[in-house]
Amino acid sequence: MLRGLNMDRQLMISSLIDYAGRNHRSTEVVARTSDGVVTRSTWGDVSDRARRLAGALAAADIEQGDRVATIAWNDHRHLEAYYAITGLGAVLHTVNPRLHDEQIAYILNHAQDVIVFVDPDFLGLAERLAPLCPKVRRWITLGPDYEAFLASADPVDEWPLLDEWAAATLCYTSGTTGHPKGVLQSHRAIVLQTWATCTADGHNVNSGESILLSVPMFHVNGWAIPFAAAMSGAKLVLPGSDLSPEAIVEWINAEHVTLSAGVPTIWLSMVQHLQRTNQDIPTLRRIAVGGSAAPRSLMDTLEDDYGVFVAHVWGMTEMTQGSSGRFTNRVESLPREEQRRRQAMAGREVFGVELRVVDGEGNDIARGTKTPGELLARGPWVAGGYFGIETPDSHTADGWLRTGDVATLDDEGYITIVDRAKDVIKSGGEWISSIDLENAAVGCPGVTQAAVIGLPHDRWGERPLLLCVVDRPVEHSAILRQLAAVVPKWWLPNDVAFVEEVPLTGTGKIDKKLLRERFAGHVWSDAAN
Ligand code: AMP
């Protein structure tokens, strides 16, 4: 091999905060802590305080490879911890506080965390966890306790040089079955996916943006946006615990937010709030929506009524962003309806994450074919395995990640997510997409949320039950008529039930496992057929 003559510089997360601290020192980082106080700092402050925190962690005997956890909302201290822990060569383990106590205890013990940073909101949780997690040496509350810890040692002068393959972040998947599984990302993987996030076909994160981070920093590293904002020097707004539509709209207008990212439920409730209160969000230009399927009606309203472009993307803890929500030049010149049809899909393959769809025997299904199959992914920042456990079924023999999603790919790489493999409804040997039914139902006037689950049916094996949350009386027949216009007749739900709320998992997805349990005894109104 004739070796290239480039410098041997490893890809490291500390280079991101160094860059922002050097070149974007006065660019703002605005945060609300759980006591309601708004703190205005800058990338210069975050860089300086991350070095201080790293010094304090080193003085507390944190070594390279040690796991340090955070149970925290999105605020400046959490951001400092992101950079201090990884910069030092320790592993940032972000924990989802919405999980059950036993799951969190399992996660902390499995990861063998030695220090845990806890938001004051979760002190009760920390007290319950402490006796269950004997390996944790210290619980540090993100308030005066944290400030005292920060002030207790000298800052690190230079970030240590690490191997770019060193582990940097650990995030457990919310897995609805079995124990959560840890995705351990290297510095190299984080820097590469952050770069992808900054490309125009990624989320186009750039120094001109004011970004509201509506994705929790405990969910897939806040979709890499805390890293991408430093890489590009963008202004960052960290909203703390309050993700109510009132708070989101207030932030957008107060901080001139131009870009945001979050799960569909956040935007659905924001739109309802805007409509109710007759407010506008003139500065917001784009949002990235993913984590679950975004209904077409949401995109139409956001773009037509509020001028906000929706980049609909697909991804998972195992890779962060897996698709791009941008249009090609060719699609941009198509009629608007054609563009929207693509926008309703889950984005298109983005450079760095290769995608394939295979049938039950593992044979490739050609792109452009309507037959759905299992979506497989591979790439330099896709998880090659899980932390500390053998998962023989998680990857194919030739090393592709089995995503557990049922999908089709068209010949331009656009993904249509039919369903999670475990949620797809198998009726008479054919598949019904619960996602398509939900998205169509949310398009009905009066329906604010919808969930579809498959339940056992004597004749067909499984049939769909539609659950709706409504804000005014709506007739079953009106909903079914609306659905009949967009889905095949045999997909129509056998029953429609009205519910007070749709339960969500800790990461904002519809909790279908819980719904299937709740409606296990449902008697079909056509039970005699
Ligand atoms: P998580 O690891 O918690 O981020 O969950 C990843 C899963 O969320 C994926 O495997 C999909 O099932 C689902 N998901 C993410 N984005 C989308 C999307 N745009 N449309 C449909 N499902 C999605």
PDB file of C-alpha atoms in Angstrom, residues 73-248:
ATOM      1  CA  TRP A  73     -32.890  17.260  31.303  1.00  0.00           C
ATOM      2  CA  ASN A  74     -31.489  19.415  28.521  1.00  0.00           C
ATOM      3  CA  ASP A  75     -29.539  22.214  30.168  1.00  0.00           C
ATOM      4  CA  HIS A  76     -26.081  23.798  30.160  1.00  0.00           C
ATOM      5  CA  ARG A  77     -24.724  21.594  32.955  1.00  0.00           C
ATOM      6  CA  HIS A  78     -25.737  18.465  31.087  1.00  0.00           C
ATOM      7  CA  LEU A  79     -24.004  19.899  28.009  1.00  0.00           C
ATOM      8  CA  GLU A  80     -20.824  20.565  30.017  1.00  0.00           C
ATOM      9  CA  ALA A  81     -20.941  16.972  31.276  1.00  0.00           C
ATOM     10  CA  TYR A  82     -21.239  15.729  27.661  1.00  0.00           C
ATOM     11  CA  TYR A  83     -17.883  17.330  26.847  1.00  0.00           C
ATOM     12  CA  ALA A  84     -16.071  16.895  30.185  1.00  0.00           C
ATOM     13  CA  ILE A  85     -16.737  13.152  30.460  1.00  0.00           C
ATOM     14  CA  THR A  86     -15.928  12.283  26.855  1.00  0.00           C
ATOM     15  CA  GLY A  87     -13.016  14.748  26.670  1.00  0.00           C
ATOM     16  CA  LEU A  88     -11.337  12.976  29.556  1.00  0.00           C
ATOM     17  CA  GLY A  89     -11.718   9.602  27.836  1.00  0.00           C
ATOM     18  CA  ALA A  90     -14.444   8.374  30.170  1.00  0.00           C
ATOM     19  CA  VAL A  91     -17.789   7.201  28.787  1.00  0.00           C
ATOM     20  CA  LEU A  92     -20.855   9.455  28.901  1.00  0.00           C
ATOM     21  CA  HIS A  93     -23.805   7.247  29.799  1.00  0.00           C
ATOM     22  CA  THR A  94     -27.067   9.134  29.288  1.00  0.00           C
ATOM     23  CA  VAL A  95     -29.943   7.530  31.200  1.00  0.00           C
ATOM     24  CA  ASN A  96     -33.614   7.911  30.345  1.00  0.00           C
ATOM     25  CA  PRO A  97     -35.331   8.978  33.603  1.00  0.00           C
ATOM     26  CA  ARG A  98     -38.737   7.950  32.275  1.00  0.00           C
ATOM     27  CA  LEU A  99     -37.919   4.250  32.559  1.00  0.00           C
ATOM     28  CA  HIS A 100     -39.051   2.200  35.561  1.00  0.00           C
ATOM     29  CA  ASP A 101     -36.791   2.171  38.633  1.00  0.00           C
ATOM     30  CA  GLU A 102     -35.821  -1.482  38.068  1.00  0.00           C
ATOM     31  CA  GLN A 103     -34.846  -0.788  34.457  1.00  0.00           C
ATOM     32  CA  ILE A 104     -32.710   2.198  35.467  1.00  0.00           C
ATOM     33  CA  ALA A 105     -31.046   0.189  38.245  1.00  0.00           C
ATOM     34  CA  TYR A 106     -30.378  -2.606  35.741  1.00  0.00           C
ATOM     35  CA  ILE A 107     -28.856  -0.100  33.298  1.00  0.00           C
ATOM     36  CA  LEU A 108     -26.633   1.614  35.901  1.00  0.00           C
ATOM     37  CA  ASN A 109     -25.406  -1.744  37.208  1.00  0.00           C
ATOM     38  CA  HIS A 110     -24.891  -3.206  33.759  1.00  0.00           C
ATOM     39  CA  ALA A 111     -22.900  -0.160  32.673  1.00  0.00           C
ATOM     40  CA  GLN A 112     -21.026  -0.173  36.025  1.00  0.00           C
ATOM     41  CA  ASP A 113     -21.352   3.581  36.352  1.00  0.00           C
ATOM     42  CA  VAL A 114     -19.122   5.049  39.058  1.00  0.00           C
ATOM     43  CA  ILE A 115     -20.452   8.615  39.212  1.00  0.00           C
ATOM     44  CA  VAL A 116     -23.986   9.738  38.397  1.00  0.00           C
ATOM     45  CA  PHE A 117     -24.971  13.362  37.718  1.00  0.00           C
ATOM     46  CA  VAL A 118     -28.618  13.846  38.684  1.00  0.00           C
ATOM     47  CA  ASP A 119     -31.030  16.671  38.014  1.00  0.00           C
ATOM     48  CA  PRO A 120     -32.689  17.954  41.244  1.00  0.00           C
ATOM     49  CA  ASP A 121     -35.999  16.762  39.738  1.00  0.00           C
ATOM     50  CA  PHE A 122     -34.754  13.178  40.116  1.00  0.00           C
ATOM     51  CA  LEU A 123     -33.443  13.271  43.669  1.00  0.00           C
ATOM     52  CA  GLY A 124     -36.234  10.963  44.847  1.00  0.00           C
ATOM     53  CA  LEU A 125     -35.334   8.557  42.052  1.00  0.00           C
ATOM     54  CA  ALA A 126     -31.636   8.735  43.010  1.00  0.00           C
ATOM     55  CA  GLU A 127     -32.489   7.952  46.642  1.00  0.00           C
ATOM     56  CA  ARG A 128     -34.437   4.875  45.571  1.00  0.00           C
ATOM     57  CA  LEU A 129     -31.656   3.808  43.177  1.00  0.00           C
ATOM     58  CA  ALA A 130     -28.679   4.291  45.514  1.00  0.00           C
ATOM     59  CA  PRO A 131     -29.187   1.093  47.575  1.00  0.00           C
ATOM     60  CA  LEU A 132     -29.747  -0.874  44.341  1.00  0.00           C
ATOM     61  CA  CYS A 133     -26.545   0.391  42.689  1.00  0.00           C
ATOM     62  CA  PRO A 134     -23.627  -0.262  45.071  1.00  0.00           C
ATOM     63  CA  LYS A 135     -20.945   0.381  42.406  1.00  0.00           C
ATOM     64  CA  VAL A 136     -21.886   4.065  42.153  1.00  0.00           C
ATOM     65  CA  ARG A 137     -19.308   5.946  44.244  1.00  0.00           C
ATOM     66  CA  ARG A 138     -20.918   9.351  44.043  1.00  0.00           C
ATOM     67  CA  TRP A 139     -24.235  10.982  43.121  1.00  0.00           C
ATOM     68  CA  ILE A 140     -23.779  14.657  42.158  1.00  0.00           C
ATOM     69  CA  THR A 141     -26.833  16.894  41.985  1.00  0.00           C
ATOM     70  CA  LEU A 142     -26.896  19.359  39.096  1.00  0.00           C
ATOM     71  CA  GLY A 143     -27.171  22.491  41.253  1.00  0.00           C
ATOM     72  CA  PRO A 144     -24.996  23.899  44.055  1.00  0.00           C
ATOM     73  CA  ASP A 145     -23.515  20.409  44.603  1.00  0.00           C
ATOM     74  CA  TYR A 146     -22.317  20.369  40.979  1.00  0.00           C
ATOM     75  CA  GLU A 147     -20.979  23.933  41.193  1.00  0.00           C
ATOM     76  CA  ALA A 148     -18.971  23.018  44.318  1.00  0.00           C
ATOM     77  CA  PHE A 149     -17.610  19.914  42.571  1.00  0.00           C
ATOM     78  CA  LEU A 150     -16.662  22.040  39.536  1.00  0.00           C
ATOM     79  CA  ALA A 151     -14.791  24.526  41.710  1.00  0.00           C
ATOM     80  CA  SER A 152     -12.949  21.803  43.627  1.00  0.00           C
ATOM     81  CA  ALA A 153     -10.093  21.196  41.163  1.00  0.00           C
ATOM     82  CA  ASP A 154      -7.998  22.911  38.509  1.00  0.00           C
ATOM     83  CA  PRO A 155      -9.233  22.717  34.920  1.00  0.00           C
ATOM     84  CA  VAL A 156      -7.459  20.400  32.486  1.00  0.00           C
ATOM     85  CA  ASP A 157      -5.051  22.401  30.291  1.00  0.00           C
ATOM     86  CA  GLU A 158      -5.075  20.107  27.300  1.00  0.00           C
ATOM     87  CA  TRP A 159      -7.553  17.351  26.526  1.00  0.00           C
ATOM     88  CA  PRO A 160      -5.768  13.994  26.553  1.00  0.00           C
ATOM     89  CA  LEU A 161      -4.973  12.450  23.177  1.00  0.00           C
ATOM     90  CA  LEU A 162      -7.092   9.348  22.728  1.00  0.00           C
ATOM     91  CA  ASP A 163      -7.435   6.626  20.162  1.00  0.00           C
ATOM     92  CA  GLU A 164     -10.455   7.542  18.028  1.00  0.00           C
ATOM     93  CA  TRP A 165     -11.800   4.027  18.599  1.00  0.00           C
ATOM     94  CA  ALA A 166     -12.021   4.699  22.356  1.00  0.00           C
ATOM     95  CA  ALA A 167     -15.591   4.409  23.660  1.00  0.00           C
ATOM     96  CA  ALA A 168     -17.229   7.819  24.179  1.00  0.00           C
ATOM     97  CA  THR A 169     -20.977   7.475  24.734  1.00  0.00           C
ATOM     98  CA  LEU A 170     -23.296   4.749  25.965  1.00  0.00           C
ATOM     99  CA  CYS A 171     -27.043   4.829  25.444  1.00  0.00           C
ATOM    100  CA  TYR A 172     -29.401   1.952  26.165  1.00  0.00           C
ATOM    101  CA  THR A 173     -32.197   1.257  23.710  1.00  0.00           C
ATOM    102  CA  SER A 174     -35.680   1.503  25.072  1.00  0.00           C
ATOM    103  CA  GLY A 175     -36.352  -2.134  23.980  1.00  0.00           C
ATOM    104  CA  THR A 176     -39.956  -3.053  24.713  1.00  0.00           C
ATOM    105  CA  THR A 177     -38.984  -6.700  25.182  1.00  0.00           C
ATOM    106  CA  GLY A 178     -36.131  -8.079  27.283  1.00  0.00           C
ATOM    107  CA  HIS A 179     -33.503  -5.955  28.981  1.00  0.00           C
ATOM    108  CA  PRO A 180     -32.389  -2.651  27.452  1.00  0.00           C
ATOM    109  CA  LYS A 181     -29.265  -3.039  25.313  1.00  0.00           C
ATOM    110  CA  GLY A 182     -26.321  -0.620  25.432  1.00  0.00           C
ATOM    111  CA  VAL A 183     -25.101   1.100  22.259  1.00  0.00           C
ATOM    112  CA  LEU A 184     -21.469   2.090  22.790  1.00  0.00           C
ATOM    113  CA  GLN A 185     -20.279   4.725  20.318  1.00  0.00           C
ATOM    114  CA  SER A 186     -16.616   5.551  19.730  1.00  0.00           C
ATOM    115  CA  HIS A 187     -15.191   9.064  19.356  1.00  0.00           C
ATOM    116  CA  ARG A 188     -14.699   8.322  15.672  1.00  0.00           C
ATOM    117  CA  ALA A 189     -18.352   7.280  15.241  1.00  0.00           C
ATOM    118  CA  ILE A 190     -19.644  10.370  17.051  1.00  0.00           C
ATOM    119  CA  VAL A 191     -17.473  12.788  15.055  1.00  0.00           C
ATOM    120  CA  LEU A 192     -18.460  11.150  11.762  1.00  0.00           C
ATOM    121  CA  GLN A 193     -22.201  11.122  12.512  1.00  0.00           C
ATOM    122  CA  THR A 194     -21.949  14.717  13.743  1.00  0.00           C
ATOM    123  CA  TRP A 195     -20.367  15.699  10.441  1.00  0.00           C
ATOM    124  CA  ALA A 196     -23.201  13.950   8.625  1.00  0.00           C
ATOM    125  CA  THR A 197     -25.699  15.885  10.777  1.00  0.00           C
ATOM    126  CA  CYS A 198     -24.068  19.156   9.729  1.00  0.00           C
ATOM    127  CA  THR A 199     -24.164  18.412   5.988  1.00  0.00           C
ATOM    128  CA  ALA A 200     -26.938  20.078   4.062  1.00  0.00           C
ATOM    129  CA  ASP A 201     -28.484  16.689   3.360  1.00  0.00           C
ATOM    130  CA  GLY A 202     -28.205  15.817   7.050  1.00  0.00           C
ATOM    131  CA  HIS A 203     -29.859  18.404   9.286  1.00  0.00           C
ATOM    132  CA  ASN A 204     -27.861  21.280   7.762  1.00  0.00           C
ATOM    133  CA  VAL A 205     -26.757  22.429  11.205  1.00  0.00           C
ATOM    134  CA  ASN A 206     -24.691  25.563  10.615  1.00  0.00           C
ATOM    135  CA  SER A 207     -23.455  28.683  12.397  1.00  0.00           C
ATOM    136  CA  GLY A 208     -26.404  30.746  11.163  1.00  0.00           C
ATOM    137  CA  GLU A 209     -28.945  28.750  13.130  1.00  0.00           C
ATOM    138  CA  SER A 210     -30.542  29.215  16.535  1.00  0.00           C
ATOM    139  CA  ILE A 211     -31.424  25.640  17.488  1.00  0.00           C
ATOM    140  CA  LEU A 212     -34.047  24.590  20.020  1.00  0.00           C
ATOM    141  CA  LEU A 213     -33.169  21.100  21.212  1.00  0.00           C
ATOM    142  CA  SER A 214     -36.575  19.514  21.743  1.00  0.00           C
ATOM    143  CA  VAL A 215     -35.109  15.999  21.719  1.00  0.00           C
ATOM    144  CA  PRO A 216     -34.034  14.920  25.213  1.00  0.00           C
ATOM    145  CA  MET A 217     -30.263  14.667  25.570  1.00  0.00           C
ATOM    146  CA  PHE A 218     -30.832  11.196  27.050  1.00  0.00           C
ATOM    147  CA  HIS A 219     -32.391  10.005  23.784  1.00  0.00           C
ATOM    148  CA  VAL A 220     -29.708   9.054  21.235  1.00  0.00           C
ATOM    149  CA  ASN A 221     -27.414  11.886  22.397  1.00  0.00           C
ATOM    150  CA  GLY A 222     -30.090  14.415  21.488  1.00  0.00           C
ATOM    151  CA  TRP A 223     -29.799  13.172  17.883  1.00  0.00           C
ATOM    152  CA  ALA A 224     -26.139  14.397  17.880  1.00  0.00           C
ATOM    153  CA  ILE A 225     -27.297  18.010  17.902  1.00  0.00           C
ATOM    154  CA  PRO A 226     -25.339  18.976  21.068  1.00  0.00           C
ATOM    155  CA  PHE A 227     -22.237  17.888  19.115  1.00  0.00           C
ATOM    156  CA  ALA A 228     -23.318  19.351  15.774  1.00  0.00           C
ATOM    157  CA  ALA A 229     -24.042  22.746  17.350  1.00  0.00           C
ATOM    158  CA  ALA A 230     -20.427  22.877  18.609  1.00  0.00           C
ATOM    159  CA  MET A 231     -18.998  21.624  15.308  1.00  0.00           C
ATOM    160  CA  SER A 232     -20.792  24.433  13.487  1.00  0.00           C
ATOM    161  CA  GLY A 233     -20.909  27.114  16.193  1.00  0.00           C
ATOM    162  CA  ALA A 234     -24.712  27.374  16.158  1.00  0.00           C
ATOM    163  CA  LYS A 235     -26.651  29.033  18.969  1.00  0.00           C
ATOM    164  CA  LEU A 236     -28.194  26.371  21.182  1.00  0.00           C
ATOM    165  CA  VAL A 237     -31.354  26.631  23.283  1.00  0.00           C
ATOM    166  CA  LEU A 238     -31.805  23.921  25.928  1.00  0.00           C
ATOM    167  CA  PRO A 239     -35.379  23.951  27.226  1.00  0.00           C
ATOM    168  CA  GLY A 240     -35.008  21.894  30.419  1.00  0.00           C
ATOM    169  CA  SER A 241     -37.890  19.729  31.545  1.00  0.00           C
ATOM    170  CA  ASP A 242     -40.759  21.734  30.084  1.00  0.00           C
ATOM    171  CA  LEU A 243     -41.552  20.551  26.571  1.00  0.00           C
ATOM    172  CA  SER A 244     -45.149  21.787  26.689  1.00  0.00           C
ATOM    173  CA  PRO A 245     -46.378  23.478  23.510  1.00  0.00           C
ATOM    174  CA  GLU A 246     -46.632  26.778  25.433  1.00  0.00           C
ATOM    175  CA  ALA A 247     -42.949  26.580  26.388  1.00  0.00           C
ATOM    176  CA  ILE A 248     -41.825  25.515  22.899  1.00  0.00           C
TER     177      ILE A 248
END
